[in-house]
Amino acid sequence: FSVAGDIVGVYESSSPSEPLATGIVSGVTQKVINIAFDESHSDALNLSSDNTYRLLKLANDVTYKRIKKALITLNQYHTGPATRIIDVLFGLSEPSSAGLAGPVEFLNPSLDDSQKEAVVFSLNQREVAIIHGPPGTGKTTTVVEIILQAVKQGLKVLCCAPSNVAVDNLVERLAAYKERILRLGHPARLLESLQHHSLDAMLARSDNSQIVADIRKDIDLTFAKIRKLPRKEEKGSFRTEIKALRKELKEREEAAMIETLKAANVILSTTTGASPDGPLKLLPDNYFDLVVIDECAQALEASCWIALLQARKCILAGDHKQLPPTIISHKAASKGLSLSLMERLIDKYGDRLVRMLTVQYRMNDSIMQWASQALYGGKLTAHSSVVHHLLKDLPGVTLTEETSIPLLLIDTAHCGLFEMEVEDEQSKGNPGEVRLVDSHIQALTSAGLKARDIAVISPYNLQVDLLRQCLLHRYPGLEIKSVDGFQGREKEAVILSFVRSNAKGQ
């Protein structure tokens, strides 16, 4: 179980057919796997230390079922809040002309002109607005401002992203403004520091929580009485009592949930977590005024429709020039599943629905220039705070050759640094490049740069493994990930190992 969030089943070793309970992995260490179970499993989980149990990772078909249900609903959709969105997104009608709202009083005074323009444009659009945010241009900052402005207008907002990390990033930013937010999703999949914004935590703090706890206690006590009764016929009255208590419990829990959901101005979840078969089923059909999808270019279009069917207007943010949705099936990708909704709409409508953020705050101008020319039409400019920014300018970092240049390209041709030939291994590795990376990290850390401020990334998982084996025991704070695993993150220094080097020139 490599990641928190995996679904697992607990089985008796002697009876492996049916799981005693299913849960979600909340953390993994060398010796311990922590699993979070629903309270409904409490009866089944009287595990004995005398017995042995097996833990099996289970297939998660929830996402597939939710996407399929959304597509069936979309196919059968005739009237409802999302009618205009559907027509525009499928080209059945043209986008309406933008409204003219009054002057916007920005809540974040540090927004640049392109960010301000994107905010105003998004608020004025009637059905769809797209924010194109290249790396380091403050896309999430802009999205947060749009959400806050929408709330200021009295709108109810559903905010989604394809990953829990991206959703938690938005939760963190919105929480800083003391906004009334609610995070949907299993607590085991949320950052620990943000769990007090989760539905479970909010319910635990609600006025109904003590009543609900008392009813649960009554149910447990009644179960205990039943176990002590010898005759079956004596248990009947107690079972009736449990049935009545469970009905009251359900009603109380639903009332508390509705109250908590309606108290929030912004509800946040993953794209599949926004499914109307979850907590959102308790809200009216036309409850949300606006759906915001961040990192939309990384999301399957099919998953976006789970949220899009719930509002009259949507705002999509992302960068279709970076990583597309992850599609394992080549057949599915060739039939269009790898084309994101954001990219499809930009291809169709162009600048009519899009505003691009053009000032980047992340990298030296020399690093930015290639990406700007090759991918963004030369439109990016580096903010004055980073335009000439070098490692030697950081506190505690000394002037060396490695810290005084912004971009270093190392050509390994004709150096004998060939990639590994590993039988039955689909991934690639290059031990020579690992040694090269090692020596460069030594030079940077010797100059005073902290290992936690360095990232090493590679397109190949085998190379990531080789780098970790070589470096992590000496540099515990160093972050080593695949290219897509590091998407959206930033560090003071990034070392990229390309790996490929062979006689065939592949």
XYZ file of C-alpha atoms in Angstrom:
506
model
C 0.000 0.000 0.000
C 2.143 2.817 -1.277
C -0.264 5.694 -0.847
C -2.735 6.952 1.673
C -6.210 6.668 0.217
C -5.998 3.039 -0.977
C -9.118 0.989 -0.180
C -8.353 -2.222 1.729
C -10.229 -5.204 3.142
C -9.511 -6.973 6.442
C -9.915 -10.763 6.128
C -9.662 -13.640 8.591
C -6.846 -15.915 7.455
C -9.066 -18.959 8.044
C -12.026 -17.493 6.098
C -10.721 -15.340 3.262
C -13.907 -15.134 1.177
C -15.633 -12.054 2.687
C -13.887 -9.084 4.331
C -14.701 -8.398 7.975
C -14.590 -4.721 7.068
C -13.241 -2.347 4.456
C -11.330 0.833 5.194
C -9.008 3.455 3.773
C -5.251 3.603 4.320
C -4.510 6.799 6.240
C -0.750 6.349 6.583
C 2.114 3.909 5.946
C 5.443 3.528 7.755
C 8.120 0.806 7.651
C 6.344 -1.172 10.405
C 2.757 0.114 10.610
C -0.177 0.574 8.254
C -2.873 2.862 9.663
C -6.400 2.255 8.388
C -9.491 4.389 8.949
C -12.810 2.501 9.251
C -16.363 3.801 9.275
C -18.159 3.512 12.602
C -20.681 1.195 10.910
C -17.960 -1.500 10.959
C -17.471 -1.311 14.734
C -19.330 -4.586 15.435
C -17.248 -6.555 12.944
C -13.946 -5.182 14.180
C -13.614 -7.005 17.489
C -10.287 -8.425 16.329
C -8.506 -10.918 18.542
C -4.757 -10.751 19.143
C -4.763 -14.573 19.073
C -5.827 -14.687 15.405
C -4.035 -13.636 12.248
C -5.643 -11.441 9.610
C -4.891 -10.531 6.037
C -5.030 -7.097 4.483
C -5.843 -6.900 0.770
C -5.916 -3.878 -1.480
C -9.339 -3.699 -3.149
C -10.248 -2.377 -6.574
C -11.915 1.034 -6.395
C -14.725 1.239 -8.932
C -16.436 4.220 -7.240
C -14.834 6.726 -9.634
C -15.864 4.712 -12.696
C -19.461 4.373 -11.450
C -19.757 8.076 -10.679
C -18.392 9.125 -14.072
C -20.686 6.666 -15.859
C -23.708 7.952 -13.926
C -22.807 11.571 -14.779
C -22.515 10.742 -18.491
C -25.891 8.964 -18.476
C -27.424 12.020 -16.756
C -25.736 14.322 -19.294
C -27.077 12.257 -22.195
C -30.620 12.450 -20.808
C -30.452 16.116 -19.687
C -33.301 18.250 -21.052
C -34.031 21.084 -18.640
C -32.254 22.284 -15.540
C -29.662 24.751 -14.244
C -26.857 23.419 -16.497
C -28.774 23.652 -19.809
C -26.868 26.710 -21.080
C -23.477 25.329 -19.970
C -24.132 22.088 -21.854
C -25.156 23.947 -25.032
C -22.063 26.176 -24.995
C -19.585 23.447 -24.031
C -20.813 21.197 -26.860
C -21.065 24.024 -29.401
C -24.864 23.797 -29.688
C -25.113 27.546 -29.042
C -22.707 30.473 -28.865
C -21.590 31.905 -25.506
C -23.762 34.813 -24.350
C -22.240 38.278 -24.463
C -20.586 39.192 -21.182
C -22.459 41.140 -18.551
C -21.143 44.435 -17.246
C -20.696 44.281 -13.503
C -19.713 47.336 -11.484
C -16.103 48.073 -10.493
C -14.459 45.257 -8.541
C -12.871 45.986 -5.164
C -10.078 43.406 -5.059
C -9.579 41.563 -1.781
C -5.956 40.707 -2.629
C -4.119 44.031 -3.188
C -1.060 42.341 -4.742
C -2.785 41.041 -7.905
C -1.059 42.047 -11.153
C -2.903 43.485 -14.157
C -3.339 40.156 -15.989
C -4.730 38.545 -12.815
C -7.152 41.435 -12.259
C -8.307 41.225 -15.881
C -8.899 37.470 -15.497
C -10.956 38.030 -12.319
C -13.177 40.707 -13.894
C -13.578 38.666 -17.094
C -14.592 35.559 -15.126
C -17.149 37.422 -13.024
C -18.726 39.010 -16.133
C -19.016 35.828 -18.244
C -22.501 34.280 -18.167
C -21.777 30.575 -18.847
C -18.059 29.808 -19.120
C -14.727 31.473 -18.385
C -11.282 29.891 -18.742
C -8.189 31.025 -16.836
C -5.003 29.877 -18.582
C -2.235 29.916 -15.970
C 1.293 29.018 -17.155
C 3.811 27.957 -14.461
C 4.332 30.433 -11.642
C 1.756 32.963 -12.852
C -0.426 32.796 -9.734
C -3.304 30.752 -11.138
C -4.491 29.533 -7.739
C -4.175 33.071 -6.321
C -6.440 34.274 -9.141
C -8.934 31.421 -8.646
C -9.149 32.205 -4.908
C -9.884 35.884 -5.674
C -12.640 34.854 -8.119
C -14.232 32.554 -5.511
C -14.100 35.277 -2.830
C -15.645 37.822 -5.214
C -18.413 35.341 -6.137
C -19.193 34.791 -2.436
C -19.252 38.580 -1.973
C -21.967 38.659 -4.640
C -23.992 36.151 -2.604
C -23.260 33.142 -4.830
C -22.934 29.542 -3.591
C -19.764 27.978 -5.034
C -18.803 24.353 -5.687
C -15.023 24.193 -6.159
C -13.296 21.066 -7.501
C -9.952 19.780 -8.731
C -8.878 16.324 -10.016
C -6.593 15.551 -7.042
C -6.862 15.817 -3.257
C -3.572 17.752 -3.167
C -4.966 20.443 -5.497
C -8.212 20.672 -3.490
C -6.315 20.960 -0.201
C -4.212 23.760 -1.718
C -7.425 25.730 -2.384
C -8.778 24.952 1.096
C -5.556 26.302 2.631
C -5.692 29.515 0.594
C -9.404 30.168 1.253
C -9.052 29.411 4.972
C -6.513 32.254 5.210
C -9.366 34.646 4.328
C -11.592 33.161 7.096
C -14.133 32.147 4.458
C -16.900 29.711 5.418
C -15.661 26.620 3.615
C -16.439 22.916 3.787
C -14.168 20.140 2.498
C -15.871 16.942 1.322
C -13.951 13.659 1.198
C -12.754 10.884 3.468
C -10.649 12.385 6.308
C -7.873 9.845 5.587
C -7.332 11.481 2.187
C -7.080 15.029 3.547
C -4.035 16.872 4.840
C -4.008 16.542 8.626
C -3.654 20.309 9.091
C -6.904 20.885 7.166
C -9.079 18.133 8.639
C -10.983 20.602 10.842
C -12.558 21.916 7.608
C -13.859 18.428 6.683
C -17.531 17.474 6.837
C -16.833 14.914 9.586
C -15.063 17.488 11.774
C -17.779 20.096 11.190
C -20.487 17.605 12.134
C -18.584 16.678 15.298
C -18.676 20.375 16.303
C -22.358 20.887 15.381
C -25.216 21.356 17.872
C -26.604 17.938 16.942
C -23.376 16.055 17.668
C -24.178 15.247 21.324
C -27.696 14.012 20.469
C -26.269 11.809 17.699
C -23.619 10.453 20.092
C -26.309 9.656 22.691
C -28.403 7.754 20.131
C -25.327 5.752 19.043
C -24.648 4.932 22.683
C -28.251 3.743 23.121
C -27.889 1.487 20.064
C -24.646 -0.008 21.445
C -26.238 -0.637 24.846
C -29.258 -2.303 23.246
C -26.953 -4.551 21.184
C -25.136 -5.500 24.404
C -28.481 -6.471 26.020
C -29.429 -8.632 23.004
C -26.144 -10.573 23.222
C -26.932 -11.489 26.850
C -30.448 -12.803 26.124
C -30.574 -16.603 25.777
C -33.877 -16.948 23.873
C -34.502 -15.692 20.357
C -38.096 -14.577 21.044
C -36.919 -12.248 23.838
C -34.718 -10.370 21.366
C -37.627 -9.200 19.169
C -38.608 -6.127 21.216
C -35.022 -4.962 21.410
C -34.606 -5.271 17.624
C -37.687 -3.044 17.182
C -36.079 -0.547 19.560
C -32.830 -0.608 17.541
C -34.768 -0.060 14.291
C -36.482 3.022 15.769
C -33.184 4.369 17.131
C -31.460 3.890 13.763
C -34.285 5.767 12.014
C -33.936 8.659 14.473
C -30.143 8.554 14.076
C -30.406 8.815 10.294
C -32.844 11.742 10.518
C -30.652 13.593 13.034
C -27.490 12.982 10.998
C -29.126 14.183 7.775
C -30.477 17.306 9.483
C -27.010 18.094 10.867
C -25.444 17.450 7.455
C -27.900 19.730 5.628
C -27.322 22.484 8.187
C -23.531 22.149 7.806
C -23.649 22.069 3.986
C -25.885 25.158 3.812
C -23.748 27.076 6.300
C -20.764 26.951 3.905
C -20.360 29.518 1.135
C -17.812 27.343 -0.672
C -17.898 23.546 -0.795
C -14.699 21.889 -2.027
C -14.053 18.351 -3.247
C -12.325 16.348 -5.946
C -14.185 16.222 -9.267
C -15.487 12.723 -8.491
C -16.151 13.639 -4.833
C -18.716 16.190 -6.050
C -21.034 13.357 -7.032
C -24.714 13.929 -6.198
C -24.882 10.427 -4.671
C -22.698 11.656 -1.764
C -23.530 14.348 0.822
C -24.534 16.773 -1.965
C -27.683 14.686 -2.588
C -29.154 16.439 0.466
C -29.067 19.832 -1.306
C -31.695 21.059 -3.823
C -30.969 20.462 -7.541
C -30.304 24.137 -8.351
C -28.376 24.946 -5.156
C -25.020 26.027 -6.634
C -24.630 29.214 -8.679
C -21.054 28.582 -9.796
C -18.759 25.602 -10.345
C -14.993 26.251 -10.338
C -12.638 23.506 -11.560
C -8.943 24.103 -10.863
C -6.220 22.082 -12.645
C -8.898 21.395 -15.248
C -6.336 20.552 -17.943
C -5.291 17.515 -15.856
C -8.851 16.257 -15.367
C -10.756 13.791 -17.528
C -13.549 15.711 -19.233
C -15.951 12.933 -18.219
C -15.142 13.503 -14.525
C -15.678 17.277 -14.886
C -19.296 16.694 -15.838
C -20.055 15.313 -12.352
C -19.729 18.878 -11.034
C -20.706 20.824 -14.175
C -24.264 19.451 -14.158
C -24.876 21.200 -10.816
C -24.654 24.906 -11.735
C -25.574 27.593 -14.258
C -22.004 28.822 -14.766
C -18.489 27.385 -14.655
C -14.960 28.727 -14.421
C -12.144 26.429 -15.564
C -8.516 27.049 -14.614
C -5.366 25.222 -15.623
C -2.610 24.960 -18.203
C -3.240 22.719 -21.208
C 0.419 23.142 -22.233
C 1.502 21.057 -19.237
C 0.591 17.476 -18.329
C -2.671 16.118 -19.792
C -5.020 13.711 -17.937
C -3.417 10.337 -17.169
C -4.871 7.768 -19.573
C -3.602 4.187 -19.263
C -5.534 2.828 -22.264
C -3.960 3.825 -25.604
C -7.246 2.980 -27.314
C -9.192 5.343 -25.043
C -6.599 8.084 -25.575
C -6.750 7.713 -29.370
C -10.558 8.057 -29.245
C -10.302 11.423 -27.459
C -10.262 10.655 -23.723
C -6.831 12.307 -23.344
C -8.174 15.643 -24.673
C -9.184 17.731 -21.672
C -12.338 19.842 -21.613
C -10.197 22.964 -21.228
C -8.101 22.226 -24.324
C -11.185 21.317 -26.355
C -12.881 24.624 -25.500
C -9.752 26.690 -26.213
C -9.454 24.981 -29.621
C -13.104 25.845 -30.350
C -13.559 29.335 -28.886
C -10.015 30.708 -28.471
C -9.684 34.111 -26.798
C -13.452 34.606 -26.569
C -13.586 32.469 -23.416
C -9.954 32.654 -22.247
C -7.795 35.019 -20.260
C -4.117 34.133 -19.890
C -1.994 35.118 -16.902
C 1.252 36.575 -18.232
C 3.485 37.535 -15.280
C 5.394 34.666 -13.666
C 6.845 34.850 -10.144
C 8.777 31.583 -10.050
C 11.881 31.628 -12.222
C 14.777 33.613 -13.605
C 14.134 35.135 -17.028
C 16.709 32.788 -18.658
C 14.788 29.709 -17.476
C 11.456 31.217 -18.513
C 12.390 32.298 -22.043
C 12.397 28.872 -23.686
C 8.985 27.919 -22.301
C 7.565 31.341 -23.146
C 8.688 31.151 -26.788
C 7.983 27.446 -27.360
C 4.653 27.094 -25.553
C 3.139 30.476 -24.700
C 3.647 32.600 -27.809
C 6.356 34.725 -26.171
C 3.743 36.330 -23.868
C 5.331 35.543 -20.492
C 7.319 38.117 -18.569
C 9.328 37.563 -15.378
C 8.343 39.650 -12.366
C 11.035 42.021 -11.103
C 11.440 39.914 -7.936
C 12.685 36.905 -9.949
C 13.889 38.255 -13.316
C 17.587 38.122 -12.277
C 17.126 35.851 -9.246
C 20.086 33.484 -8.610
C 20.863 30.893 -5.935
C 23.729 33.060 -4.614
C 21.130 35.698 -3.647
C 19.547 33.360 -1.063
C 20.486 33.842 2.611
C 23.426 31.632 3.615
C 24.336 30.625 0.031
C 27.854 31.540 -1.140
C 29.015 32.602 -4.590
C 30.220 29.614 -6.656
C 30.017 28.667 -10.316
C 26.935 26.505 -9.575
C 25.095 29.244 -7.637
C 25.815 32.117 -10.023
C 24.205 30.770 -13.219
C 20.430 30.383 -13.647
C 20.427 27.575 -16.210
C 22.984 24.776 -16.644
C 22.692 22.227 -19.465
C 25.025 19.213 -19.253
C 25.570 17.304 -22.520
C 26.448 13.672 -21.693
C 27.020 12.590 -25.320
C 30.238 10.577 -25.850
C 30.804 10.362 -22.059
C 29.866 6.697 -21.735
C 26.819 7.497 -19.587
C 24.517 4.969 -21.251
C 21.095 3.950 -19.971
C 20.640 0.526 -18.367
C 19.465 -2.410 -20.422
C 17.070 -4.180 -18.048
C 15.145 -7.195 -19.293
C 11.356 -7.129 -18.664
C 11.640 -3.563 -17.314
C 9.410 -1.040 -19.086
C 10.978 1.918 -17.280
C 14.501 3.260 -17.868
C 17.446 4.083 -15.641
C 20.870 5.653 -16.040
C 23.399 5.087 -13.187
C 25.897 7.514 -14.774
C 23.368 10.336 -14.577
C 22.670 9.403 -10.944
C 26.389 9.994 -10.176
C 26.253 13.293 -12.076
C 23.206 14.425 -10.099
C 24.937 13.377 -6.873
C 28.013 15.503 -7.598
C 25.868 18.536 -8.488
C 23.848 18.241 -5.250
C 27.134 18.014 -3.306
C 28.288 21.248 -4.972
C 24.989 23.039 -4.199
C 24.775 21.924 -0.565
C 28.456 22.724 0.008
C 27.657 26.268 -1.146
C 24.983 26.501 1.581
C 21.794 25.538 -0.254
C 19.524 23.381 1.937
C 18.628 19.914 0.583
C 14.931 20.692 1.240
C 15.202 23.513 -1.339
C 16.283 21.097 -4.096
C 14.142 18.803 -6.237
C 15.350 16.055 -8.560
C 12.866 14.950 -11.194
C 12.928 12.393 -13.998
C 10.459 11.104 -16.598
C 11.222 7.479 -15.604
C 10.171 5.722 -12.378
C 13.209 3.396 -12.454
C 15.525 6.427 -12.468
C 13.530 7.935 -9.577
C 14.130 4.693 -7.619
C 17.880 4.708 -8.423
C 18.189 8.361 -7.380
C 16.357 7.717 -4.096
C 18.554 4.721 -3.273
C 21.688 6.774 -3.861
C 20.723 10.116 -2.315
C 17.973 10.013 0.315
C 20.030 8.523 3.154
C 22.497 11.413 2.826
C 19.986 14.154 2.010
C 16.746 13.324 3.930
C 15.048 16.613 2.965
C 15.681 16.145 -0.764
C 12.567 15.670 -2.889
C 12.925 13.100 -5.696
C 9.888 12.488 -7.881
C 8.686 11.694 -11.380
C 7.849 14.642 -13.639
C 4.091 14.242 -13.156
C 4.535 13.580 -9.422
C 6.118 17.022 -9.049
C 3.540 18.850 -11.205
C 2.582 22.240 -9.762
C 5.336 22.259 -7.087
C 8.360 24.547 -6.891
C 11.869 24.567 -5.370
C 14.827 26.946 -5.453
C 16.831 24.450 -7.552
C 15.458 21.723 -9.823
C 17.683 19.049 -11.365
C 16.193 17.143 -14.286
C 17.598 13.736 -15.269
C 16.504 12.873 -18.825
C 17.980 9.311 -18.679
C 17.922 8.294 -22.348
C 21.312 7.623 -23.911
C 21.848 4.687 -26.266
C 23.548 3.681 -29.487
C 20.234 3.649 -31.360
C 19.619 7.345 -30.652
C 16.215 6.574 -29.139
